[in-house]
Coordinates of C-alpha atoms in Angstrom, one line a residue:
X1224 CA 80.9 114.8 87.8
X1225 CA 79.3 111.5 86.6
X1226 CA 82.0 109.1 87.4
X1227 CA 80.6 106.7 85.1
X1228 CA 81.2 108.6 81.9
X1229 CA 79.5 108.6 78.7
X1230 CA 78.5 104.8 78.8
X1231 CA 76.7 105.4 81.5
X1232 CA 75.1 108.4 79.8
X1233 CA 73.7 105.5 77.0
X1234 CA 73.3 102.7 79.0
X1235 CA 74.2 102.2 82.1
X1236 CA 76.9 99.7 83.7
X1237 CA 79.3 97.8 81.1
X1238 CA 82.2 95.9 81.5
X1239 CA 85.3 96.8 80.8
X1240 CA 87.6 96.2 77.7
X1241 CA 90.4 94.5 78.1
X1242 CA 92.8 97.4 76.3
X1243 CA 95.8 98.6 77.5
X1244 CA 95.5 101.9 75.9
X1245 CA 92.5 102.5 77.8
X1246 CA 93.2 102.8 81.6
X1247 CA 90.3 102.1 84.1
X1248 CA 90.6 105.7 85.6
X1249 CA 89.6 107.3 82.3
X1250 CA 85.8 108.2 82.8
X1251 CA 84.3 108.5 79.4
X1252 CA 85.7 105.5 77.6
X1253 CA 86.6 102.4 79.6
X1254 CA 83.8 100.4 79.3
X1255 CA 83.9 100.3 75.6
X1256 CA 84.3 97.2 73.3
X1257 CA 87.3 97.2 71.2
X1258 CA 86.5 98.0 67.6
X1259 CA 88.7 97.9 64.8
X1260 CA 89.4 101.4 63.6
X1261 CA 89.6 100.7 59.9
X1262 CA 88.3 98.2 57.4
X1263 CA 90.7 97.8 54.5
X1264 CA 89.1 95.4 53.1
X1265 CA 86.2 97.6 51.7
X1266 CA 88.6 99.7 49.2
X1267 CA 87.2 98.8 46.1
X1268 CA 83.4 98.9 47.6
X1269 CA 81.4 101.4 45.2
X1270 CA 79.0 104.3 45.8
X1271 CA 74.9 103.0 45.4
X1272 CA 72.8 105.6 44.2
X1273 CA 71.3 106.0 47.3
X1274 CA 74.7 107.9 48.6
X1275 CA 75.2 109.9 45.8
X1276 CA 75.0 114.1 45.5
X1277 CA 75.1 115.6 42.3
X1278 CA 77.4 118.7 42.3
X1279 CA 75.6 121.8 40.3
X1280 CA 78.0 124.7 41.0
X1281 CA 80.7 125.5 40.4
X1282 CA 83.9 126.2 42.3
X1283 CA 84.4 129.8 43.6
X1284 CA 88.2 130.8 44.5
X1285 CA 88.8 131.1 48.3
X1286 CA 89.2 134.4 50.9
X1287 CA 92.8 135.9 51.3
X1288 CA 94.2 135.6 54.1
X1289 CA 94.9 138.7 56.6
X1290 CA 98.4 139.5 57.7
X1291 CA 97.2 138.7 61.3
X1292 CA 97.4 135.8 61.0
X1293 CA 100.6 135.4 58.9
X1294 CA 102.9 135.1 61.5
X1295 CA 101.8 131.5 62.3
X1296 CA 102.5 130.0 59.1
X1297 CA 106.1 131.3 58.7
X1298 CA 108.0 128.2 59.3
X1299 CA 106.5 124.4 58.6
X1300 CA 109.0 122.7 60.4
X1301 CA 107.6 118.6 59.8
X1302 CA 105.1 117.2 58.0
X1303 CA 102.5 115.1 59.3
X1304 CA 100.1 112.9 57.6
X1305 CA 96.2 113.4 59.2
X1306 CA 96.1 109.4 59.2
X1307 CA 98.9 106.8 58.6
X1308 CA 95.8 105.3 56.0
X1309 CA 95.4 106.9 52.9
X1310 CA 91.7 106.6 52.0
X1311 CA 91.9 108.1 48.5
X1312 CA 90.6 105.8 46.5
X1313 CA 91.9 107.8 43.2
X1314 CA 94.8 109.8 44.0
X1315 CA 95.1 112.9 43.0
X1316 CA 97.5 113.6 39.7
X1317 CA 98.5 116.7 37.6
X1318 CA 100.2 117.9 34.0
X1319 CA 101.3 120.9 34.0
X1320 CA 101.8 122.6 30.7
X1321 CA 103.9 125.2 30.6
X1322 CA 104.2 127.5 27.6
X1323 CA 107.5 127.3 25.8
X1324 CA 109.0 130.7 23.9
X1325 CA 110.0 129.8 20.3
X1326 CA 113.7 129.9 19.7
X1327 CA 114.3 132.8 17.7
X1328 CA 112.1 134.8 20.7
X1329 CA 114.7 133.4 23.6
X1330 CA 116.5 136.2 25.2
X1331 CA 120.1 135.4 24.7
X1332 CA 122.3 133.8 27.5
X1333 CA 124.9 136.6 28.6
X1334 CA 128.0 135.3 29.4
X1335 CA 129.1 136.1 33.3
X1336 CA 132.9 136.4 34.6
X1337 CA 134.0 133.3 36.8
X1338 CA 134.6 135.2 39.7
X1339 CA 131.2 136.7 39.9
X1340 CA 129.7 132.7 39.3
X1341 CA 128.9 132.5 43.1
X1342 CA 126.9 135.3 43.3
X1343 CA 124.7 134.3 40.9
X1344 CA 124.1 130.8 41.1
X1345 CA 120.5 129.3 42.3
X1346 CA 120.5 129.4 46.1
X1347 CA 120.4 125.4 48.1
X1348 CA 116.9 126.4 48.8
X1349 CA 114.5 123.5 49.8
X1350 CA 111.3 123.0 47.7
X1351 CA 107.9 124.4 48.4
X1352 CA 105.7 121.9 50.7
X1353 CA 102.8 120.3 48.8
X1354 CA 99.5 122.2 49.1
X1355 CA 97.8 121.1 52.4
X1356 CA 96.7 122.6 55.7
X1357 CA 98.4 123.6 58.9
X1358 CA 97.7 123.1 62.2
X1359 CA 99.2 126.0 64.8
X1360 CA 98.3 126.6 68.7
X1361 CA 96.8 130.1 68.6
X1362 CA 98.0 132.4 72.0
X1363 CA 95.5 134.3 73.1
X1364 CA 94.3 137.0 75.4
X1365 CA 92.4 138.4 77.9
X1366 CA 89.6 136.8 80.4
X1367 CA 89.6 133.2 79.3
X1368 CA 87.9 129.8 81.2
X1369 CA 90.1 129.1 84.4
X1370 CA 89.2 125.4 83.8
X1371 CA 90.1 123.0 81.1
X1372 CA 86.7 122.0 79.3
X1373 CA 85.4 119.0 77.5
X1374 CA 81.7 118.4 76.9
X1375 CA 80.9 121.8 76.6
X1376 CA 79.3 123.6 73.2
X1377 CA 80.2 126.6 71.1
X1378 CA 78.4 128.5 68.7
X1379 CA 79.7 131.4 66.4
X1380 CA 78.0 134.8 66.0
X1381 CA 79.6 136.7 63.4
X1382 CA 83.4 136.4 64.7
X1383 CA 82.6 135.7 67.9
X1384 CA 82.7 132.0 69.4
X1385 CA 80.1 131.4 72.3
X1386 CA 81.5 128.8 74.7
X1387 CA 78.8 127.2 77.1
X1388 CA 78.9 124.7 79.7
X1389 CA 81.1 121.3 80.0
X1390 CA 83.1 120.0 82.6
X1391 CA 86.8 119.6 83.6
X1392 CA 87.6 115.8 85.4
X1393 CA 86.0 116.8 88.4
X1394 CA 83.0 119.9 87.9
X1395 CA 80.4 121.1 86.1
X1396 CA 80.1 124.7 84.9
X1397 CA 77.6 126.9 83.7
X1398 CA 79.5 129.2 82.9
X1399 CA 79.3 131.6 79.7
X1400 CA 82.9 132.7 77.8
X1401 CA 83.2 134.5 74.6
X1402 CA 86.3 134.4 72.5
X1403 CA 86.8 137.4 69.4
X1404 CA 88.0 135.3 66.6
X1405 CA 89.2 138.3 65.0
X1406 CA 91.4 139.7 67.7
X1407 CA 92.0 136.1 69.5
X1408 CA 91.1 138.0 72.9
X1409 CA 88.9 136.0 75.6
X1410 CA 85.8 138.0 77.7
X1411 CA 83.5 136.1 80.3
X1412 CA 80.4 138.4 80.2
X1413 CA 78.1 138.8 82.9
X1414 CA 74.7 137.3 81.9
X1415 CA 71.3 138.2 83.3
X1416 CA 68.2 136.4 83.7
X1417 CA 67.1 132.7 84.5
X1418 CA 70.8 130.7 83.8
X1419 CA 71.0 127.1 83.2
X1420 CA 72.5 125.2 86.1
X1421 CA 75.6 123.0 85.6
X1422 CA 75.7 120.7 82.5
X1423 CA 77.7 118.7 80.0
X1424 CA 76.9 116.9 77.0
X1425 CA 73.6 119.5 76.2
X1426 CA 73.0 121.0 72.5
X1427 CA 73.4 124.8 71.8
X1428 CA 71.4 125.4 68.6
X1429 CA 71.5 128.9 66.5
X1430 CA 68.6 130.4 65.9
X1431 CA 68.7 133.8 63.9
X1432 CA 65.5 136.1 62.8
X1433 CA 65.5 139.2 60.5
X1434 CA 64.9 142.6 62.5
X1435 CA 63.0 145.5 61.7
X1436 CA 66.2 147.1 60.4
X1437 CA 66.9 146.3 57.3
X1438 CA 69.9 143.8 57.3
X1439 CA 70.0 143.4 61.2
X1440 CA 69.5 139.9 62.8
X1441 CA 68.3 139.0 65.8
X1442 CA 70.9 136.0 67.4
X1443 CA 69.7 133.5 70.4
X1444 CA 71.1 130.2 71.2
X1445 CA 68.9 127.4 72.1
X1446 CA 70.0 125.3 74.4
X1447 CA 68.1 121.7 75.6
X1448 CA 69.1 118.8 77.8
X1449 CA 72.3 117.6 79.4
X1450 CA 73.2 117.2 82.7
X1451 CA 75.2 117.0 85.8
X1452 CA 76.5 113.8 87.3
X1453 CA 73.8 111.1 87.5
X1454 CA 71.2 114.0 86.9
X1455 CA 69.9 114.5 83.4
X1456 CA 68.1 117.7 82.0
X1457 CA 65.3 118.2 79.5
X1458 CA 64.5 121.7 79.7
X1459 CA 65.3 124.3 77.6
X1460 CA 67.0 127.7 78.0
X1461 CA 67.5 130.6 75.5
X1462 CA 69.9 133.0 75.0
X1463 CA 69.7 136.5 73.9
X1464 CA 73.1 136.8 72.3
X1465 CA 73.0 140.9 72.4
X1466 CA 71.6 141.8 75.6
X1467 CA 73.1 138.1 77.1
X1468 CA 69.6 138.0 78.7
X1469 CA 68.9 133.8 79.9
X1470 CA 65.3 133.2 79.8
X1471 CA 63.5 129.8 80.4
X1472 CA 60.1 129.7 78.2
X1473 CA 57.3 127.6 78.7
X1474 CA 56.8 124.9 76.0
X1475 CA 54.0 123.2 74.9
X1476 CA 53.3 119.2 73.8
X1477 CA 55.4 116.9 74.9
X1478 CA 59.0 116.8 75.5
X1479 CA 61.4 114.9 74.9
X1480 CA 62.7 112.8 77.9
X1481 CA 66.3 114.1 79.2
X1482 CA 68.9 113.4 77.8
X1483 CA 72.4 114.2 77.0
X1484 CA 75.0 113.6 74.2
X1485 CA 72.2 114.3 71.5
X1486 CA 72.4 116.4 68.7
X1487 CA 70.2 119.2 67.1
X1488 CA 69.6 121.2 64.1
X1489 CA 67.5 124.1 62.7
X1490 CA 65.2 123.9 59.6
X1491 CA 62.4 126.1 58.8
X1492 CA 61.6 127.5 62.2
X1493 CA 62.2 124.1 64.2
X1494 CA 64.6 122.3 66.4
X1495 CA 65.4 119.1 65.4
X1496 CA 66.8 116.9 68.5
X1497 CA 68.1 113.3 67.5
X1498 CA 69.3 110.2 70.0
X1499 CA 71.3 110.7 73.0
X1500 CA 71.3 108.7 76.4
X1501 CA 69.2 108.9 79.2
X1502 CA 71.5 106.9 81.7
X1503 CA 69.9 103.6 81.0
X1504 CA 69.8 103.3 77.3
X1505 CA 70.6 105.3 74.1
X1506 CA 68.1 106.3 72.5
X1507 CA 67.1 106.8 68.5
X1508 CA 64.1 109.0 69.0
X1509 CA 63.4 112.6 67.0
X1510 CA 61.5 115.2 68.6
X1511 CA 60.8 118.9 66.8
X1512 CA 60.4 122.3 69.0
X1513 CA 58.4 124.4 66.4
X1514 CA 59.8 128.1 67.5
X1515 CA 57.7 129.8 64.7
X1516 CA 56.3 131.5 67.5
X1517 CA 58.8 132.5 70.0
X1518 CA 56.3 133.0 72.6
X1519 CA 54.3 129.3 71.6
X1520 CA 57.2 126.8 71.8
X1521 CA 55.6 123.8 70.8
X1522 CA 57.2 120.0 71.3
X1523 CA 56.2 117.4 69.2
X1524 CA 57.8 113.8 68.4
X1525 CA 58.0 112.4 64.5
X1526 CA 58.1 108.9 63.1
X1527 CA 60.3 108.9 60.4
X1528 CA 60.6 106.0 57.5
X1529 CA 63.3 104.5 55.9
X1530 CA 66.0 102.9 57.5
X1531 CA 66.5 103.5 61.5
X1532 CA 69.7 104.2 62.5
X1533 CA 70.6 102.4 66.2
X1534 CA 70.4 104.3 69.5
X1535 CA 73.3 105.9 70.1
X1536 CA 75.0 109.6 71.6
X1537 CA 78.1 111.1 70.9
X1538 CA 77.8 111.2 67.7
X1539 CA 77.7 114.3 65.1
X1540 CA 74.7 116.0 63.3
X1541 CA 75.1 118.3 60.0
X1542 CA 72.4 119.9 58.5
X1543 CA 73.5 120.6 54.8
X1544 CA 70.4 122.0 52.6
X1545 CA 67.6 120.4 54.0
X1546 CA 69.4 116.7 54.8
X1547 CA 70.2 116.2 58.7
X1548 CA 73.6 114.0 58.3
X1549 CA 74.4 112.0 61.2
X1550 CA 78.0 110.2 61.5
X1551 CA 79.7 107.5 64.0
X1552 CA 78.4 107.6 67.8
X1553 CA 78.2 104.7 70.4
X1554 CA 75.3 102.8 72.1
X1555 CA 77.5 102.1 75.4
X1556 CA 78.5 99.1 74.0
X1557 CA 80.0 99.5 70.4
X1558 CA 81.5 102.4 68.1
X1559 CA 79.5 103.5 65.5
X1560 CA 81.2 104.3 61.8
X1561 CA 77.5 104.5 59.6
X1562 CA 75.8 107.3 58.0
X1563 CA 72.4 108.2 58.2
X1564 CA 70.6 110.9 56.4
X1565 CA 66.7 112.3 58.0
X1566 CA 65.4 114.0 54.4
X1567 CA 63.5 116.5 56.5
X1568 CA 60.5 117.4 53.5
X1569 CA 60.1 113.7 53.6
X1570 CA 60.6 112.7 56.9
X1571 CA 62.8 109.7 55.5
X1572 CA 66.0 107.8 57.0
X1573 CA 68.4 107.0 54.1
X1574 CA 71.2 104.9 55.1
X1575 CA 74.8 105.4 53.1
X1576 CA 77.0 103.0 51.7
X1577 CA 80.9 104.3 51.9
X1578 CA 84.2 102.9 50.7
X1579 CA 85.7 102.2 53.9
X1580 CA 85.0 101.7 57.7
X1581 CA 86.0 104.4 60.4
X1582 CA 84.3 104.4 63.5
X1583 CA 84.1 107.3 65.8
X1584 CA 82.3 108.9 68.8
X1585 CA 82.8 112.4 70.8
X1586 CA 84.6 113.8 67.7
X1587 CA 84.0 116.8 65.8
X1588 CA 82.2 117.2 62.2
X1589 CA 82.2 120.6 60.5
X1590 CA 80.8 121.3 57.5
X1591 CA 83.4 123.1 54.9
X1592 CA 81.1 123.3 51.5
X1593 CA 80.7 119.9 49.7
X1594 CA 83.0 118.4 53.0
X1595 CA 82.3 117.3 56.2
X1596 CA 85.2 117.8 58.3
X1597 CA 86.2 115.0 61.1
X1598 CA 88.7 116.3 63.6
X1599 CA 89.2 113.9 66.3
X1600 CA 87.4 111.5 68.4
X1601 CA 87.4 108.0 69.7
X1602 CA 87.5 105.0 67.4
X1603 CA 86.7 102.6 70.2
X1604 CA 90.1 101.6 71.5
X1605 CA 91.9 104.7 71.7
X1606 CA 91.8 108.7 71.2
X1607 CA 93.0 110.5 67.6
X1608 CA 94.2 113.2 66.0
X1609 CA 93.2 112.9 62.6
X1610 CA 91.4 115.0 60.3
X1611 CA 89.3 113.3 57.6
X1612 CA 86.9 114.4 55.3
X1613 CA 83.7 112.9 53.9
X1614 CA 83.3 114.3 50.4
X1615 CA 79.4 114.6 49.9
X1616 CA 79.8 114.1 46.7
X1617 CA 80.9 111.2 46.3
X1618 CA 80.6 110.1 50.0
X1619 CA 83.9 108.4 50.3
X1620 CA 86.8 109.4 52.7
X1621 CA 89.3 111.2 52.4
X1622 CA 92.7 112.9 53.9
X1623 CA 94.9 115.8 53.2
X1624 CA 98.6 116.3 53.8
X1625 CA 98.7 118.4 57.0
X1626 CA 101.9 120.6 58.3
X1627 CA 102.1 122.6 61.4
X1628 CA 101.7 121.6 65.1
X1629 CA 99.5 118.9 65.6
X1630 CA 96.6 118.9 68.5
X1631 CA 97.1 116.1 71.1
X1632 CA 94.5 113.2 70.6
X1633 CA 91.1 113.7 71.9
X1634 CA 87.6 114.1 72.1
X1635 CA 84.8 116.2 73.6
X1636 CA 86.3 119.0 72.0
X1637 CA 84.8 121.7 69.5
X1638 CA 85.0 123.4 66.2
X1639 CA 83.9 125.9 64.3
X1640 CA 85.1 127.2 60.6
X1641 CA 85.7 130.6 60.6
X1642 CA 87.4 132.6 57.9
X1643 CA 88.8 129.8 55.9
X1644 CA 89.7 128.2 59.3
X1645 CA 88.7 125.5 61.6
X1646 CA 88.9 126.6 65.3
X1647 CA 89.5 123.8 68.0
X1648 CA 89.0 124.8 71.7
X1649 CA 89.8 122.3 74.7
X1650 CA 88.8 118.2 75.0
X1651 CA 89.8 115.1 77.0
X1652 CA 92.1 112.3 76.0
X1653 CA 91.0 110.2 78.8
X1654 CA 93.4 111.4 81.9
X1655 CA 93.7 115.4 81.3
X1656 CA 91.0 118.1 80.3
X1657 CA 92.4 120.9 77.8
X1658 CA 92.1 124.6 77.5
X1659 CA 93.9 124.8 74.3
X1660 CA 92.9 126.7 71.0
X1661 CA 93.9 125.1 67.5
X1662 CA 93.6 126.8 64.3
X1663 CA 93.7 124.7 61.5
X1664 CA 94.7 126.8 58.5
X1665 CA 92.9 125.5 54.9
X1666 CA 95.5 127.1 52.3
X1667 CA 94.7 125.2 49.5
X1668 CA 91.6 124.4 50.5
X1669 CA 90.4 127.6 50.9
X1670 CA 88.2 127.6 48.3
X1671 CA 85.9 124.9 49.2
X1672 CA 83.8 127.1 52.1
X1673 CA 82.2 128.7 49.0
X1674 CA 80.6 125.4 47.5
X1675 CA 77.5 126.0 48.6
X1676 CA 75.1 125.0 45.4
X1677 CA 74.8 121.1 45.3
X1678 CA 72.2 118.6 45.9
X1679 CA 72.6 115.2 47.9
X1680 CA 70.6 112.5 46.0
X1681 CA 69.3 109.7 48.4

């Protein structure tokens, strides 16, 4: 693989920072500038208008949870925090009224023998945790990858997670894997057709369309750019998710030039494809594959207003209603810890003001209903854990207690939410790959998948 990591995939040759946690051997992050990973100082710093989204509906109560997964949960045996910062600005409180029973209405006390005292007395049993979420390692089953991935994509289908692609320290793969979420049992399919070759760092974007059946859909993933050591990729590939049929269509227009460490999204019958690196710079650039016709793919590059946000890759893109939301990221030189928002009817950059500073690239950001999930990551000296979530609302940070067995730090990982669950497959922490799956359980926070109905005012 690229020995020169991800800086290399932005912009070329850097020097190195001088940071012990950061060895020279470790590919993807060496070259970066040390970057503080939080700034304090902007606690009190309030929300503009131009960040603000108005909630309009109303909170729906969560899923239950199946007994499958029960047995994970059982014991809680430490705590942990998701950050050693606590970014709530206004912490949560409660007053709990409880309903009293007049006096002449209270059952009478019954008076019980001394020698029967013991058997009755309140058990030393420790309080409940605190609502919060829990982290376990999932076992699984079957066919899984025989290499530890990073830099690869996954995509969910119904309760089934589609892993593409990546790399361990050493190779490339092109290699397809499915894991049943349901059933926690690994397959690695045959495929047919025209395969990609060997890549990392490429997009896999869901693309669904009604069938003739009533209530059937039609699945394919999209998948566009990456690349394999110094080579970088521009072409496109599709997959048909039922008959795992890879076919490479002709396009039309322009395309973009290749890339890797991008990000994409789909809106009303198009691909949107944001930044990435081409090996000599990072790039800032949005192209559009209109798909409205499968068999006219037709590139096209737009020249949004607003406010720009800098080149960069490895960053994250959400598309929640009809805004493209893209967080953190790195240029090859510094960690990124903005917020930009593409208003796709308008064709407008927005940039967001937050309460606090937290810079990240090669993490994870999942959208969980008025949430946006960040698992992971680099902050520019050194490889986390954390989980921290951007409420939309009111677009400051914030963290939740969580209990269970923590992931090791790292990035180039990925998650999807599935069932009132975040799932978390494989990763780098700059020496070792993983092939590890995560299941972050929401409990409390069950709930907040079915926030669907509000709008983000920019």
């Amino acid at each position: 693989m690229d020995q020169n990591g991800f800086s290399q995939d932005l912009q070329g040759t850097m020097s190195e920072p001088q940071s012990p946690t950061l060895p020279p051997s470790d590919p993807d992050t060496y070259n970066f500038t040390p970057h503080t990973s939080y700034d304090s100082q902007n606690d009190g710093v309030s929300t503009t208008s131009s960040g603000k989204i108005r909630q309009t509906g109303d909170n729906m109560p969560g899923s239950q949870r199946g007994n499958f997964w029960a047995h994970h949960f059982m014991s809680l045996p430490t705590v942990f925090s998701s950050s050693p910062t606590n970014y709530n600005r206004q912490p949560h409180s409660s007053s709990i009224s409880r309903p009293t029973t007049p006096p002449h209405h209270r059952p009478k006390k019954s008076s019980v023998p001394a020698e029967n005292a013991d058997i009755i007395a309140t058990p030393n049993v420790p309080s409940a945790p605190a609502p919060g979420m829990y982290w376990s390692r999932a076992t699984t089953y079957g066919r899984g990858p025989s290499k530890c991935l990073r830099a690869h994509t996954a995509t969910i289908i119904g309760e089934l997670m589609y892993i593409f692609g990546g790399c361990d320290v050493r190779n490339c793969f092109s290699t397809l894997f499915i894991l049943d979420l349901d059933t926690l049992s690994w397959s690695k399919p045959r495929t047919y057709g025209d395969c990609p070759p060997p890549c990392r760092a490429h997009s896999s974007t869901l693309v669904e369309r009604e069938m003739d059946i009533p209530g059937k859909k039609s699945s394919w993933i999209y998948v566009f750019g990456g690349g394999d050591g110094p080579n970088y990729s521009n072409a496109l590939y599709v997959l048909d998710a039922e008959t795992l049929i890879w076919t490479k269509p002709p396009t039309h227009g322009t395309a973009p030039t290749p890339r890797r460490a991008h990000t994409t999204c789909y809106w009303q019958s198009k691909i949107y494809v944001f930044g990435g690196g081409d090996g000599a710079r990072a790039l800032h650039d949005v192209h559009v594959l209109d798909i409205s016709d499968p068999k006219h793919l037709q590139w096209s590059e737009i020249q949004p207003t607003g406010a720009l946000p800098g080149s960069r890759g490895y960053h994250t893109g959400n598309l929640v209603g009809d805004k493209y939301i893209i967080y953190g990221g790195s240029d090859g030189h510094e960690c990124f810890s903005d917020v930009h928002i593409l208003d796709l009817p308008s064709n407008h950059w927005y940039q967001v003001e937050l309460d606090c500073s937290i810079p990240r690239l090669s993490h994870t950001s999942t959208q969980v209903g008025s949430y946006l999930f960040v698992v992971g990551g680099h902050d520019g000296s050194k490889y986390s854990s954390e989980v921290l979530l951007l409420n939309l609302v009111t677009m400051n940070w914030e963290t939740r207690k969580i209990y269970g067995t923590i992931p090791l730090s790292r990035g180039y990982h990925t998650v999807v939410l599935y069932d009132s669950r975040l799932i978390l497959f494989g990763g780098y922490d700059g020496k070792n790959a993983f092939d590890d799956v995560y299941m972050l359980e929401l409990s409390a926070c069950a709930y907040l998948p079915q926030i669907t109905n509000f709008i983000i005012d920019v």
